[in-house]
Coordinates of C-alpha atoms and ligand atoms in Angstrom, one line a residue:
M25 CA 219.7 -158.0 116.5
K26 CA 219.1 -160.9 114.1
F27 CA 215.4 -160.4 114.6
I28 CA 215.6 -156.7 113.7
L29 CA 217.7 -157.4 110.6
S30 CA 215.4 -160.1 109.3
W31 CA 212.4 -157.8 110.0
L32 CA 214.1 -155.0 108.1
W33 CA 214.9 -157.4 105.2
N34 CA 211.3 -158.6 105.0
I35 CA 209.4 -155.3 105.0
K36 CA 208.0 -154.1 101.7
L37 CA 210.1 -151.9 99.5
H38 CA 208.0 -148.7 99.9
N39 CA 208.1 -149.1 103.6
K40 CA 211.8 -149.5 103.4
I41 CA 212.1 -146.3 101.3
L42 CA 209.9 -144.5 103.8
L43 CA 212.1 -145.7 106.6
G44 CA 215.1 -144.5 104.7
L45 CA 213.5 -141.1 104.3
L46 CA 212.6 -140.7 108.0
L47 CA 215.9 -142.0 109.3
G48 CA 217.8 -139.8 106.8
A49 CA 215.9 -136.7 108.0
F50 CA 216.7 -137.5 111.6
F51 CA 220.3 -138.3 110.8
G52 CA 220.7 -135.1 108.8
A53 CA 219.0 -133.0 111.5
W54 CA 221.3 -134.5 114.1
L55 CA 224.5 -134.0 112.2
N56 CA 223.6 -130.7 110.6
V57 CA 226.2 -128.3 109.0
S58 CA 227.0 -125.8 111.7
K59 CA 226.4 -122.1 111.0
Y60 CA 229.1 -121.2 113.4
E61 CA 232.0 -123.1 111.9
L62 CA 234.2 -122.5 108.9
I63 CA 237.2 -124.1 107.3
F64 CA 239.9 -121.7 106.1
Q65 CA 242.4 -123.0 103.6
F66 CA 245.5 -120.8 103.2
K67 CA 249.2 -120.9 102.3
V68 CA 252.0 -120.3 104.7
D69 CA 255.5 -120.2 103.1
G70 CA 254.0 -121.9 100.0
K71 CA 252.5 -124.8 102.1
E72 CA 248.7 -125.4 102.2
Q73 CA 247.2 -125.3 105.7
T74 CA 243.7 -125.8 106.9
V75 CA 242.2 -124.3 110.1
K76 CA 238.8 -124.8 111.6
I77 CA 237.3 -121.6 112.9
E78 CA 234.4 -121.8 115.3
K79 CA 232.2 -119.4 117.2
W80 CA 233.8 -116.2 116.1
D81 CA 232.3 -112.9 117.3
R82 CA 233.6 -110.8 114.4
I83 CA 235.6 -111.4 111.2
D84 CA 237.2 -108.3 109.7
V85 CA 238.6 -108.2 106.2
I86 CA 241.3 -105.7 105.8
D87 CA 243.5 -104.5 103.0
I88 CA 247.0 -105.9 103.4
Q89 CA 248.7 -102.7 102.4
N90 CA 246.9 -99.8 104.1
R91 CA 245.1 -101.9 106.8
N92 CA 241.8 -100.4 105.9
V93 CA 238.7 -102.5 107.0
L94 CA 236.9 -103.5 103.8
A95 CA 234.2 -105.6 105.4
T96 CA 233.0 -106.9 108.8
F97 CA 231.0 -110.0 109.5
G98 CA 229.2 -110.8 112.7
K99 CA 228.7 -114.2 114.4
D100 CA 225.6 -115.0 112.4
D101 CA 227.1 -114.0 109.0
Q102 CA 228.5 -117.3 107.8
L103 CA 226.6 -117.2 104.5
K104 CA 227.3 -113.5 103.9
L105 CA 231.0 -114.2 104.4
L106 CA 231.0 -117.2 102.1
N107 CA 229.2 -115.1 99.4
Y108 CA 231.6 -112.3 99.9
F109 CA 234.6 -114.6 99.5
Q110 CA 233.2 -116.2 96.4
S111 CA 232.7 -112.8 94.8
L112 CA 236.4 -112.0 95.1
S113 CA 238.8 -112.7 92.2
K114 CA 242.0 -114.7 92.8
P115 CA 244.4 -111.7 92.8
E116 CA 242.0 -109.9 95.2
K117 CA 242.1 -112.8 97.6
T118 CA 245.9 -112.5 97.9
K119 CA 245.6 -108.9 99.0
L120 CA 243.4 -109.5 102.0
V121 CA 243.8 -110.4 105.6
F122 CA 241.0 -112.0 107.5
I123 CA 241.0 -111.2 111.2
V124 CA 239.0 -113.5 113.4
T125 CA 238.0 -112.0 116.7
K126 CA 236.7 -113.9 119.7
I127 CA 235.5 -112.2 122.9
T128 CA 236.2 -114.1 126.1
A129 CA 232.9 -114.8 127.7
N130 CA 233.7 -113.8 131.3
D131 CA 235.7 -110.7 130.2
P132 CA 234.2 -108.9 127.2
A133 CA 237.1 -106.5 127.2
K134 CA 239.5 -109.2 126.4
E135 CA 239.6 -110.1 122.7
S136 CA 241.6 -112.8 121.1
T137 CA 242.4 -112.5 117.4
Q138 CA 243.8 -114.7 114.7
E139 CA 245.0 -113.4 111.3
F140 CA 244.8 -115.3 108.1
Q141 CA 246.4 -114.3 104.8
D142 CA 246.7 -115.8 101.3
I143 CA 243.4 -117.7 101.8
N144 CA 242.4 -119.7 98.8
K145 CA 239.3 -121.4 100.1
I146 CA 236.6 -120.9 102.8
E147 CA 234.0 -123.5 103.2
K148 CA 231.5 -124.9 105.7
V149 CA 232.6 -127.8 107.8
K150 CA 231.4 -131.0 106.1
T151 CA 229.4 -133.5 108.1
I152 CA 229.0 -137.3 107.6
P153 CA 225.7 -136.8 105.6
L154 CA 227.6 -134.7 103.1
Y155 CA 230.2 -137.4 102.7
I156 CA 227.6 -140.1 102.0
K157 CA 225.7 -137.9 99.6
P158 CA 227.4 -139.4 96.5
I159 CA 225.6 -142.7 97.3
G160 CA 222.3 -140.9 96.8
T161 CA 223.6 -139.1 93.7
L162 CA 224.6 -142.5 92.3
F163 CA 221.1 -143.8 92.8
I164 CA 219.5 -140.8 91.1
R165 CA 222.0 -141.1 88.2
L166 CA 221.1 -144.8 87.8
L167 CA 217.4 -143.9 87.4
T168 CA 218.1 -140.9 85.2
F169 CA 220.1 -142.9 82.6
I170 CA 217.2 -145.3 82.2
A171 CA 214.7 -142.5 81.4
I172 CA 215.7 -141.7 77.8
P173 CA 216.2 -145.3 76.4
L174 CA 213.0 -146.4 78.3
V175 CA 210.9 -143.6 76.8
L176 CA 212.2 -144.2 73.3
A177 CA 211.7 -148.0 73.3
S178 CA 208.4 -148.1 75.1
L179 CA 206.9 -145.2 73.0
I180 CA 207.9 -146.9 69.8
V181 CA 206.1 -150.0 70.9
G182 CA 203.2 -148.0 72.3
A183 CA 202.7 -145.9 69.2
S184 CA 202.9 -148.9 66.9
S185 CA 200.2 -150.6 69.0
L186 CA 198.0 -147.5 69.0
G187 CA 197.9 -148.1 65.3
N188 CA 197.4 -144.8 63.6
I189 CA 197.8 -141.1 63.7
R190 CA 194.1 -140.6 64.4
T191 CA 194.3 -142.6 67.7
V192 CA 197.5 -140.9 68.7
G193 CA 195.9 -137.5 67.9
K194 CA 192.8 -138.3 69.9
I195 CA 194.8 -139.5 73.0
G196 CA 197.2 -136.5 72.6
A197 CA 194.3 -134.0 72.5
K198 CA 192.7 -135.5 75.6
M199 CA 196.0 -135.6 77.4
M200 CA 196.7 -131.9 76.6
L201 CA 193.2 -130.9 77.7
F202 CA 193.8 -132.7 81.1
Y203 CA 197.2 -131.2 81.5
F204 CA 196.1 -127.7 80.7
C205 CA 193.1 -127.9 83.0
L206 CA 195.1 -129.3 85.9
I207 CA 197.8 -126.7 85.5
A208 CA 195.2 -123.9 85.3
I209 CA 193.5 -125.3 88.5
A210 CA 196.9 -125.5 90.3
I211 CA 197.7 -121.9 89.4
T212 CA 194.3 -120.7 90.4
I213 CA 194.6 -122.4 93.8
G214 CA 198.1 -120.8 94.2
L215 CA 196.9 -117.3 93.3
T216 CA 193.8 -117.5 95.6
L217 CA 195.9 -118.7 98.6
A218 CA 198.6 -116.1 98.0
N219 CA 196.1 -113.3 97.8
T220 CA 194.2 -114.5 100.9
I221 CA 197.1 -115.4 103.2
R222 CA 199.3 -112.6 101.8
P223 CA 202.6 -114.1 102.9
G224 CA 204.6 -111.1 101.5
D225 CA 202.9 -108.7 103.9
R226 CA 204.0 -111.0 106.8
L227 CA 207.7 -110.7 106.0
S228 CA 209.4 -108.1 108.2
T229 CA 211.6 -105.5 106.6
E230 CA 214.7 -106.8 108.5
A231 CA 214.1 -110.3 107.3
R232 CA 213.7 -109.0 103.8
E233 CA 217.0 -107.0 103.9
K234 CA 218.8 -110.1 105.4
L235 CA 217.5 -112.4 102.7
L236 CA 218.5 -109.9 99.9
V237 CA 222.0 -109.5 101.3
E238 CA 222.6 -113.2 101.8
F239 CA 221.2 -114.5 98.5
S240 CA 221.6 -111.7 96.0
P241 CA 225.1 -112.9 95.0
N242 CA 223.7 -116.3 93.9
I243 CA 221.0 -115.0 91.6
Q244 CA 222.9 -113.4 88.8
A245 CA 223.8 -116.8 87.3
K246 CA 220.2 -117.8 87.5
I247 CA 219.0 -114.6 85.8
A248 CA 221.6 -115.1 83.1
E249 CA 220.3 -118.6 82.5
S250 CA 216.7 -117.6 81.9
V251 CA 215.6 -117.1 78.3
D252 CA 212.5 -115.4 77.1
L253 CA 209.5 -117.6 76.3
N254 CA 208.9 -118.0 72.6
V255 CA 205.9 -120.2 71.8
I256 CA 206.5 -120.5 68.1
N257 CA 210.2 -121.5 68.6
T258 CA 209.1 -124.1 71.2
I259 CA 206.7 -125.6 68.8
V260 CA 209.2 -125.6 65.9
N261 CA 211.8 -127.1 68.2
I262 CA 209.7 -130.2 68.9
V263 CA 211.0 -131.6 65.6
P264 CA 214.6 -132.6 66.1
T265 CA 217.0 -132.1 63.3
N266 CA 219.0 -135.0 64.6
P267 CA 217.3 -137.6 66.9
I268 CA 220.6 -138.8 68.2
A269 CA 221.5 -135.3 69.4
A270 CA 218.0 -135.0 70.9
M271 CA 218.7 -138.2 72.9
A272 CA 222.1 -137.0 73.9
N273 CA 220.7 -133.8 75.2
A274 CA 217.7 -135.4 76.9
E275 CA 215.3 -133.2 74.8
M276 CA 212.2 -135.1 75.9
L277 CA 209.7 -133.5 73.5
Q278 CA 212.0 -134.1 70.6
I279 CA 212.5 -137.7 71.6
V280 CA 208.8 -138.3 72.0
F281 CA 208.1 -136.8 68.6
F282 CA 210.8 -139.1 67.0
A283 CA 209.5 -142.2 68.8
L284 CA 205.9 -141.4 67.8
M285 CA 206.9 -141.0 64.1
V286 CA 208.9 -144.3 64.2
G287 CA 206.0 -146.2 66.0
I288 CA 203.3 -144.9 63.7
T289 CA 205.3 -145.4 60.5
L290 CA 206.1 -149.0 61.6
T291 CA 202.3 -149.7 61.2
M292 CA 202.5 -148.5 57.6
I293 CA 205.1 -151.0 56.4
R294 CA 204.9 -154.8 55.7
K295 CA 204.3 -156.8 58.8
E296 CA 207.3 -159.1 58.3
K297 CA 209.5 -156.0 58.3
S298 CA 207.9 -154.1 61.2
E299 CA 207.5 -157.0 63.5
P300 CA 211.2 -157.7 64.3
V301 CA 211.7 -154.0 65.0
I302 CA 208.7 -153.8 67.3
R303 CA 209.8 -157.0 69.0
F304 CA 213.3 -155.7 69.5
F305 CA 212.0 -152.5 71.2
D306 CA 209.5 -154.4 73.2
G307 CA 212.2 -156.7 74.6
F308 CA 214.4 -153.6 75.1
S309 CA 211.8 -151.8 77.1
D310 CA 211.0 -154.8 79.2
M311 CA 214.6 -155.1 80.0
M312 CA 214.7 -151.4 81.1
I313 CA 211.7 -151.9 83.3
R314 CA 213.4 -154.9 85.0
M315 CA 216.4 -152.6 85.4
V316 CA 214.2 -150.1 87.3
E317 CA 213.1 -152.9 89.6
I318 CA 216.7 -153.8 90.4
I319 CA 217.8 -150.2 90.9
M320 CA 214.8 -149.6 93.1
K321 CA 216.2 -152.1 95.6
L322 CA 218.9 -149.5 96.3
A323 CA 216.2 -146.8 96.9
P324 CA 216.1 -147.0 100.7
I325 CA 219.9 -146.4 100.9
G326 CA 219.8 -143.8 98.2
V327 CA 216.9 -141.9 99.7
F328 CA 218.6 -142.1 103.1
A329 CA 221.8 -140.6 101.8
L330 CA 220.1 -137.8 99.8
I331 CA 217.7 -136.7 102.5
S332 CA 220.3 -136.7 105.3
A333 CA 222.6 -134.6 103.1
T334 CA 219.8 -132.2 102.2
V335 CA 218.6 -131.8 105.8
S336 CA 222.1 -131.5 107.1
E337 CA 222.9 -128.7 104.6
F338 CA 219.5 -127.0 104.9
G339 CA 219.3 -124.3 107.5
F340 CA 215.9 -124.7 109.2
D341 CA 215.9 -121.1 110.4
I342 CA 215.4 -120.0 106.8
L343 CA 212.1 -121.9 106.9
Q344 CA 211.2 -119.9 109.9
T345 CA 211.9 -116.6 108.2
L346 CA 209.9 -117.7 105.1
F347 CA 207.3 -119.6 107.1
W348 CA 204.2 -117.9 105.6
Y349 CA 205.4 -118.2 102.1
A350 CA 206.4 -121.9 102.5
L351 CA 203.1 -122.6 104.3
T352 CA 201.0 -121.0 101.6
L353 CA 202.7 -123.1 98.9
I354 CA 202.5 -126.3 101.0
I355 CA 198.8 -125.8 101.7
G356 CA 198.2 -125.3 98.0
L357 CA 200.2 -128.3 96.9
T358 CA 198.4 -130.5 99.5
I359 CA 195.0 -129.4 98.2
H360 CA 196.0 -130.1 94.6
Q361 CA 197.7 -133.4 95.4
F362 CA 195.0 -135.0 97.5
I363 CA 191.8 -133.2 96.6
V364 CA 192.2 -132.1 93.0
L365 CA 194.1 -135.2 91.8
G366 CA 192.1 -137.5 94.1
L367 CA 188.8 -136.2 92.6
T368 CA 190.2 -136.4 89.1
V369 CA 191.0 -140.1 89.3
K370 CA 187.7 -140.7 91.1
I371 CA 185.6 -138.8 88.5
F372 CA 187.4 -139.6 85.3
A373 CA 188.9 -143.0 86.1
G374 CA 186.4 -144.3 88.6
M375 CA 189.3 -145.2 90.8
N376 CA 189.3 -145.0 94.6
P377 CA 191.8 -142.2 95.4
I378 CA 193.3 -144.3 98.2
K379 CA 194.1 -147.0 95.7
F380 CA 195.6 -144.4 93.4
F381 CA 197.8 -142.9 96.1
R382 CA 198.9 -146.3 97.4
G383 CA 199.8 -147.3 93.9
I384 CA 202.1 -144.3 93.4
R385 CA 203.7 -144.3 96.9
D386 CA 207.1 -145.0 95.4
V387 CA 206.6 -142.2 92.8
M388 CA 205.9 -139.7 95.6
L389 CA 208.9 -140.8 97.7
I390 CA 211.3 -140.8 94.8
S391 CA 210.2 -137.4 93.4
F392 CA 210.4 -135.9 96.9
T393 CA 214.0 -137.1 97.4
S394 CA 215.2 -136.6 93.9
S395 CA 213.4 -133.3 93.0
S396 CA 213.4 -134.6 89.5
S397 CA 210.5 -135.6 87.3
A398 CA 212.9 -137.1 84.8
A399 CA 214.6 -139.4 87.4
T400 CA 211.2 -140.4 88.7
L401 CA 209.9 -141.2 85.2
P402 CA 211.0 -144.9 85.1
V403 CA 209.5 -145.4 88.5
N404 CA 206.3 -143.7 87.5
M405 CA 205.9 -145.9 84.4
E406 CA 206.4 -149.0 86.4
C407 CA 204.0 -148.0 89.2
C408 CA 201.3 -146.9 86.7
E409 CA 201.6 -150.2 84.8
V410 CA 202.0 -152.6 87.7
N411 CA 199.9 -151.0 90.5
L412 CA 197.3 -149.0 88.7
G413 CA 196.7 -151.1 85.6
V414 CA 197.5 -148.5 83.0
P415 CA 198.8 -150.3 79.8
K416 CA 202.2 -149.6 78.5
K417 CA 200.9 -148.0 75.3
I418 CA 199.4 -145.2 77.4
T419 CA 202.1 -144.8 80.0
S420 CA 204.8 -144.6 77.4
F421 CA 203.0 -141.8 75.6
V422 CA 201.4 -139.8 78.4
L423 CA 204.1 -140.0 81.2
P424 CA 207.2 -138.8 79.3
L425 CA 205.2 -135.9 77.8
G426 CA 203.7 -135.3 81.3
A427 CA 207.1 -135.2 82.9
T428 CA 208.0 -132.3 80.5
I429 CA 204.8 -130.5 80.0
N430 CA 202.6 -131.2 83.0
M431 CA 204.0 -129.4 86.1
D432 CA 201.1 -128.6 88.4
G433 CA 203.4 -128.2 91.4
T434 CA 205.9 -126.0 89.6
S435 CA 203.2 -123.8 88.0
M436 CA 201.5 -123.3 91.4
Y437 CA 204.9 -122.5 92.9
Q438 CA 205.6 -119.9 90.2
A439 CA 202.2 -118.2 90.9
V440 CA 202.6 -118.1 94.7
A441 CA 206.3 -117.0 94.4
A442 CA 205.4 -114.2 92.0
V443 CA 202.6 -112.8 94.2
F444 CA 204.8 -113.2 97.3
I445 CA 207.7 -111.2 95.8
A446 CA 205.2 -108.6 94.5
Q447 CA 203.8 -108.2 98.0
V448 CA 207.2 -107.8 99.5
Y449 CA 208.2 -105.1 97.0
G450 CA 204.8 -103.5 97.4
V451 CA 203.8 -104.0 93.7
E452 CA 200.1 -104.0 93.4
L453 CA 198.8 -106.8 91.2
H454 CA 195.4 -106.3 89.6
L455 CA 193.2 -109.0 88.1
S456 CA 194.6 -108.5 84.6
E457 CA 198.2 -109.0 86.0
Q458 CA 197.1 -112.1 87.9
L459 CA 195.7 -113.4 84.6
I460 CA 199.0 -112.7 82.9
I461 CA 200.7 -114.6 85.7
L462 CA 198.3 -117.5 85.1
L463 CA 199.2 -117.6 81.4
T464 CA 202.9 -117.2 81.8
A465 CA 203.2 -119.7 84.7
L466 CA 201.3 -122.1 82.5
L467 CA 203.7 -121.7 79.6
A468 CA 206.8 -121.4 81.8
S469 CA 206.0 -124.7 83.6
I470 CA 205.8 -126.4 80.2
G471 CA 209.2 -125.0 79.4
T472 CA 210.6 -126.1 82.7
A473 CA 213.0 -129.0 82.3
P474 CA 212.1 -131.9 84.6
V475 CA 215.3 -131.6 86.7
P476 CA 216.0 -130.0 90.1
G477 CA 215.9 -126.3 90.5
V478 CA 214.8 -125.2 87.1
G479 CA 211.4 -123.9 88.3
I480 CA 213.1 -120.9 89.9
I481 CA 214.8 -120.0 86.6
M482 CA 211.5 -120.1 84.7
L483 CA 210.0 -118.0 87.5
I484 CA 212.1 -115.1 86.3
I485 CA 210.0 -115.1 83.1
V486 CA 206.8 -114.9 85.1
L487 CA 208.2 -112.0 87.1
R488 CA 209.3 -110.2 84.0
S489 CA 205.8 -110.5 82.5
V490 CA 204.3 -108.4 85.2
N491 CA 207.3 -106.2 86.0
I492 CA 208.0 -107.6 89.4
P493 CA 211.8 -107.0 90.2
E494 CA 213.5 -110.3 89.2
E495 CA 216.1 -109.8 91.9
G496 CA 213.3 -110.8 94.2
I497 CA 214.1 -114.4 93.6
A498 CA 216.9 -113.8 96.2
L499 CA 214.1 -113.7 98.8
I500 CA 213.0 -117.3 98.1
L501 CA 216.2 -118.9 97.1
G502 CA 216.9 -120.2 100.6
V503 CA 213.9 -122.4 100.7
D504 CA 213.8 -123.4 97.1
R505 CA 215.5 -126.7 97.6
F506 CA 212.9 -127.9 100.0
L507 CA 209.9 -126.5 98.0
D508 CA 211.4 -128.1 94.9
M509 CA 211.1 -131.5 96.6
C510 CA 207.4 -130.8 97.5
R511 CA 206.4 -129.4 94.1
T512 CA 208.0 -132.3 92.2
V513 CA 205.8 -134.8 94.0
V514 CA 202.7 -132.9 92.7
N515 CA 204.2 -132.7 89.2
T516 CA 204.7 -136.5 88.9
S517 CA 201.5 -137.5 90.7
G518 CA 199.6 -135.3 88.2
D519 CA 201.1 -137.2 85.3
A520 CA 200.1 -140.5 86.9
A521 CA 196.6 -139.2 87.4
V522 CA 196.2 -138.2 83.8
A523 CA 197.6 -141.5 82.5
T524 CA 195.0 -143.3 84.6
C525 CA 192.2 -141.2 83.4
I526 CA 193.2 -141.5 79.7
A527 CA 193.5 -145.3 80.1
K528 CA 190.0 -145.4 81.5
S529 CA 188.6 -143.2 78.7
E530 CA 190.2 -145.5 76.1
G531 CA 188.6 -148.5 77.9
V532 CA 192.0 -150.1 78.6
L533 CA 192.4 -149.5 82.3
N534 CA 192.8 -152.8 84.1
N535 CA 190.9 -151.9 87.3
K536 CA 191.2 -155.4 88.7
I537 CA 194.9 -155.0 89.6
V538 CA 195.2 -155.3 93.4
H539 CA 198.9 -155.7 93.5
T540 CA 200.4 -152.6 95.2
A541 CA 203.9 -153.7 96.1
Ligands
LIG3 N1 212.2 -130.2 90.0 C1 211.0 -130.0 89.2 C2 210.7 -131.3 88.4 O1 211.6 -132.0 88.1 C3 211.1 -128.8 88.3 C4 211.2 -127.5 89.1 O2 210.1 -127.0 89.5 O3 212.3 -127.0 89.4 O4 209.6 -131.6 88.2

C-alpha cells in the first residue's frame, strides 16, 4: 500500500491527469445513472415525500378529474417522461395523477400499480459521481478565473515588448492567415468525410423519430439563444466602450484590444513612466502563471470528478444510435489534430510533431475534460512557454485570440453536423450550398464563445444559411456533450500550433527546450 502511494505521488503530473481520466471513466461507467429508475417527489397531506421507482413497465398520466389518459410512457421512456414533466406548468402538475404499472414476470396478467399525485419533482437517481462533480467544477472555475487577468497582464507586457503597431500588425496578419487557413482545412475535411461516409443516410427512421421526440423539448431554448451573424457589428464590438465591463463579461476580443492599446501606448511614453507599469504587469502575470501551476496540482482529482460524472450521466446507447455521425466527426478531428496540425508545426516551425504533442499533453487533457478553451487558456500559455519554447510576448497575443477565433474542431463539427442533419431530412446540398456552409461555419466558429456547448447554438446559424430545418439539432443533442469534449481538444491544439509557428517565423522560438514536464 505504502509502495503504491509513494509511486502514485512520484509519477509525473500529466500521467497523474491521464490516470485520473481513465479511472474517472471506469468509475463513471461502473456507477452510471440508471435509465430504469426515477425519483418522484410529491406531497401527501402537505408533507414532502420521496419515492424511488424502478423497472416500471408503463407509466400513465391521467387527468385527476375525468380520469382521461393524457400520456403513456413505456419502460425505455425515462427521458421522454422527464421532458414531458418539465414542459408542464406548476398548476398543471397538481391536476395530474401518475400511475406506475409493473407486470409480474411470471404472471403477465397480474399488474401492480402505484398512484402518485401532487408531484413537484421527477429526477434521475443520482450516483456517487454526480455527488463528486462539484470538485471538478471547482477545478475548472479555478482555471477560468485566471484566464482574464492573465490575458490582460501578459498581453500588456507582450505588446509593450513587441514595440510598435507595425510588429503587432505583422504578427496579427500572420496569425489571422494561419487561423483562417486551418479553419478552412478543418471544414473541408469535415465536408468531405460527411459527403463520403453519409452518416445521415445510415440513421434509421425509427431512430430519427425517437431522437426528435426525446430531444425536441430541449432545443427551443437553444434556438432562442442564437443570434444572427453580423460581421460589421462583430468588428465594431471589438472596441469596448468600457474595458472594465469587457473584463467583467469575459469579452475576450475586447480585452485583447484594450491590452494591445495599453501595451503599445506604453512604448510611446517616457521610459521612467512606462517601466513601473510594465514591471507591475510582468510581476502580475508571473504570479498568475505560478497560480496555474499550483491549481494544476489538483488536475488529477478535478479531471477524475468531471469525467466520472460525465460518463455516469451520459447514456452510451445514444452513441450507438448516432454511431456513424460521431465516427465521421471523430475521424475528421483525428486527421486534423495529428496530421494537419502535426504537419503544420513540422513545416512552419521545424518542430518534431511528437515533441509538439508531448508538450501540449496537459492542454489536450484539460480541454477534453473541461470542454472549454477559456478554462484551458492558462494551461495552454504555460505549456507553450515552458514545453515548446514560445516566448510570452507571442503566447499572450496569439493564444487568447486563438481561444476566441480559432476553432478548428468546432468549425469542422458545424460542417459535419449540418450535412448530417441535411441528409437525415433529405435536403440535397449542392456545391454552392456546401461553400455557404464553409463560409458560415468559419464565421460562426469565430463567434463561438470558448465555453462548453456554445458550438451547437452557433450551428443554428449555419443551418439557417442553407435552409436546413433548425429543429434538426434535436438529432445530435444527445451526443453533443461528448463531441464537445473532442472538438475542444482540436480547438486548443490549433492555437498552440499557430503560436509555435509564429514564434518560429519571428525567430524567437526557443527550440532547445527539452523540458516536457
Ligand atoms: N467548447 C468549445 C470550446 O470551448 C466550443 C464549442 O464548440 O462549443 O472551444
